[in-house]
mmCIF file of C-alpha atoms in Angstrom:
data_model
loop_
_atom_site.group_PDB
_atom_site.id
_atom_site.type_symbol
_atom_site.label_atom_id
_atom_site.label_comp_id
_atom_site.label_asym_id
_atom_site.label_seq_id
_atom_site.Cartn_x
_atom_site.Cartn_y
_atom_site.Cartn_z
ATOM 1 C CA MET Q 30 83.800 56.399 67.846
ATOM 2 C CA THR Q 31 85.165 56.992 64.333
ATOM 3 C CA ARG Q 32 82.691 57.801 61.624
ATOM 4 C CA ALA Q 33 83.006 58.443 57.912
ATOM 5 C CA ILE Q 34 82.144 61.936 56.772
ATOM 6 C CA ALA Q 35 80.128 60.353 53.935
ATOM 7 C CA PRO Q 36 79.123 56.767 53.228
ATOM 8 C CA ILE Q 37 81.602 54.155 52.072
ATOM 9 C CA LEU Q 38 80.781 52.819 48.602
ATOM 10 C CA VAL Q 39 81.322 49.047 48.627
ATOM 11 C CA VAL Q 40 81.684 47.389 45.219
ATOM 12 C CA GLU Q 41 81.848 43.598 45.280
ATOM 13 C CA ASP Q 42 80.337 41.228 42.719
ATOM 14 C CA ASP Q 43 79.760 38.378 45.189
ATOM 15 C CA ALA Q 44 76.461 39.195 46.924
ATOM 16 C CA ALA Q 45 77.239 37.286 50.139
ATOM 17 C CA THR Q 46 80.666 38.911 50.483
ATOM 18 C CA ARG Q 47 79.193 42.348 49.730
ATOM 19 C CA SER Q 48 76.480 41.884 52.349
ATOM 20 C CA LEU Q 49 78.941 40.667 54.982
ATOM 21 C CA LEU Q 50 81.352 43.528 54.276
ATOM 22 C CA CYS Q 51 78.563 46.099 54.628
ATOM 23 C CA GLU Q 52 77.498 44.486 57.926
ATOM 24 C CA MET Q 53 81.092 44.634 59.181
ATOM 25 C CA LEU Q 54 81.313 48.324 58.265
ATOM 26 C CA VAL Q 55 78.050 49.077 60.092
ATOM 27 C CA VAL Q 56 79.381 47.272 63.187
ATOM 28 C CA LEU Q 57 82.429 49.562 62.985
ATOM 29 C CA GLY Q 58 80.149 52.615 62.865
ATOM 30 C CA TYR Q 59 80.233 53.475 59.167
ATOM 31 C CA ARG Q 60 77.423 54.181 56.730
ATOM 32 C CA THR Q 61 77.496 52.256 53.474
ATOM 33 C CA ALA Q 62 76.096 52.069 49.987
ATOM 34 C CA SER Q 63 76.794 49.058 47.820
ATOM 35 C CA ALA Q 64 76.913 47.912 44.235
ATOM 36 C CA GLY Q 65 77.459 44.553 42.581
ATOM 37 C CA SER Q 66 79.429 45.915 39.636
ATOM 38 C CA ALA Q 67 81.552 48.876 38.613
ATOM 39 C CA GLU Q 68 78.844 49.992 36.221
ATOM 40 C CA GLU Q 69 76.238 49.953 39.001
ATOM 41 C CA ALA Q 70 78.598 51.947 41.233
ATOM 42 C CA ILE Q 71 79.004 54.628 38.553
ATOM 43 C CA GLU Q 72 75.209 54.830 38.259
ATOM 44 C CA LEU Q 73 74.988 55.386 42.041
ATOM 45 C CA ILE Q 74 77.575 58.147 41.815
ATOM 46 C CA ASP Q 75 75.939 59.788 38.785
ATOM 47 C CA ASN Q 76 72.287 59.482 39.803
ATOM 48 C CA GLY Q 77 72.257 61.390 43.041
ATOM 49 C CA GLY Q 78 73.731 58.671 45.193
ATOM 50 C CA GLY Q 79 75.578 61.407 47.000
ATOM 51 C CA THR Q 80 79.192 61.904 47.721
ATOM 52 C CA TYR Q 81 81.203 59.041 49.100
ATOM 53 C CA SER Q 82 84.228 59.300 51.360
ATOM 54 C CA VAL Q 83 85.770 55.952 50.447
ATOM 55 C CA LEU Q 84 85.509 53.530 47.551
ATOM 56 C CA LEU Q 85 86.098 50.004 48.829
ATOM 57 C CA ALA Q 86 86.198 47.808 45.748
ATOM 58 C CA ASP Q 87 87.333 44.418 44.600
ATOM 59 C CA ILE Q 88 89.926 44.706 41.838
ATOM 60 C CA ALA Q 89 88.631 41.738 39.838
ATOM 61 C CA LEU Q 90 85.080 42.743 38.964
ATOM 62 C CA PRO Q 91 83.263 41.341 35.934
ATOM 63 C CA GLY Q 92 83.193 43.822 33.078
ATOM 64 C CA MET Q 93 84.924 46.998 34.195
ATOM 65 C CA SER Q 94 87.735 46.394 36.697
ATOM 66 C CA GLY Q 95 87.906 47.962 40.118
ATOM 67 C CA ILE Q 96 90.955 49.931 38.959
ATOM 68 C CA THR Q 97 89.075 51.523 36.065
ATOM 69 C CA LEU Q 98 86.146 52.194 38.388
ATOM 70 C CA ALA Q 99 88.457 53.947 40.842
ATOM 71 C CA GLU Q 100 89.943 56.122 38.082
ATOM 72 C CA ILE Q 101 86.449 57.232 37.006
ATOM 73 C CA ALA Q 102 85.160 57.686 40.574
ATOM 74 C CA ILE Q 103 88.149 59.829 41.587
ATOM 75 C CA GLN Q 104 87.416 62.158 38.669
ATOM 76 C CA LYS Q 105 83.784 62.458 39.749
ATOM 77 C CA ILE Q 106 84.457 62.766 43.495
ATOM 78 C CA PRO Q 107 87.571 64.812 44.259
ATOM 79 C CA GLY Q 108 89.285 63.621 47.423
ATOM 80 C CA LEU Q 109 87.775 60.133 47.249
ATOM 81 C CA GLN Q 110 89.922 57.598 49.096
ATOM 82 C CA VAL Q 111 90.335 54.148 47.547
ATOM 83 C CA ILE Q 112 90.715 50.781 49.236
ATOM 84 C CA PHE Q 113 91.104 47.684 47.086
ATOM 85 C CA ALA Q 114 90.071 44.375 48.643
ATOM 86 C CA SER Q 115 91.964 41.753 46.698
ATOM 87 C CA GLY Q 116 94.334 38.854 46.876
ATOM 88 C CA ASN Q 117 96.288 40.329 43.968
ATOM 89 C CA GLY Q 118 96.515 44.016 44.864
ATOM 90 C CA PHE Q 119 100.290 44.083 44.963
ATOM 91 C CA LEU Q 120 100.245 43.383 41.223
ATOM 92 C CA VAL Q 121 98.567 46.720 40.456
ATOM 93 C CA ALA Q 122 100.609 49.031 42.650
ATOM 94 C CA ASP Q 123 102.625 50.284 39.694
ATOM 95 C CA LYS Q 124 99.615 50.472 37.345
ATOM 96 C CA THR Q 125 97.737 53.300 39.050
ATOM 97 C CA ASP Q 126 98.167 57.051 39.045
ATOM 98 C CA PHE Q 127 96.417 57.432 42.394
ATOM 99 C CA GLU Q 128 97.040 56.367 45.956
ATOM 100 C CA PHE Q 129 95.134 53.450 47.377
ATOM 101 C CA ARG Q 130 95.163 51.187 50.397
ATOM 102 C CA LEU Q 131 95.148 47.417 50.047
ATOM 103 C CA LEU Q 132 92.982 45.101 52.113
ATOM 104 C CA PRO Q 133 94.314 41.618 51.305
ATOM 105 C CA LYS Q 134 91.714 38.855 51.021
ATOM 106 C CA PRO Q 135 90.795 37.056 53.133
ATOM 107 C CA TYR Q 136 90.503 39.653 55.892
ATOM 108 C CA ASP Q 137 88.792 39.926 59.250
ATOM 109 C CA LEU Q 138 87.090 42.709 61.184
ATOM 110 C CA ASN Q 139 90.346 43.870 62.792
ATOM 111 C CA GLN Q 140 92.144 44.113 59.452
ATOM 112 C CA LEU Q 141 89.220 46.061 58.001
ATOM 113 C CA GLN Q 142 89.292 48.445 60.938
ATOM 114 C CA MET Q 143 93.050 48.942 60.577
ATOM 115 C CA VAL Q 144 92.908 49.834 56.884
ATOM 116 C CA LEU Q 145 90.055 52.262 57.513
ATOM 117 C CA ALA Q 146 92.022 53.918 60.324
ATOM 118 C CA ASP Q 147 94.729 54.612 57.763
ATOM 119 C CA VAL Q 148 92.361 56.610 55.581
ATOM 120 C CA THR Q 149 92.518 60.276 56.480
ATOM 121 C CA VAL Q 150 88.953 61.321 55.666
ATOM 122 C CA PHE Q 151 87.439 60.253 58.942
ATOM 123 C CA ALA Q 152 86.461 62.511 61.784
ATOM 124 C CA THR Q 153 86.641 61.417 65.398
ATOM 125 C CA ASP Q 154 83.458 61.669 67.387
ATOM 126 C CA THR Q 155 83.666 61.098 71.144
ATOM 127 C CA GLU Q 156 79.973 60.341 71.610
#
């Protein structure tokens, strides 16, 4: 089974989508933390929420965008991997100074698993 070294921070403003995504990640064997906004995610990072292995964020968040959130989070957590879940991710590929993976919306469990397998911060556990 593949497991994240640290929890995946899910940032999605739609509560139902956020809940479903966290459930999907748990089914795949990952630990999660979640936030409904970029500002809430930064509070989790700053206030002892721990280190996260992956930021999985929507690009189009109200207030601060997922891109700005990722820029801030990468500064606070060196080595953080970023996955954007968006229908418009291809539009930002040339607007970032960091690597990211894109999970095009809508997606299913298999697509989620495939994008996570592409992230290099996971350890394999044969339990």
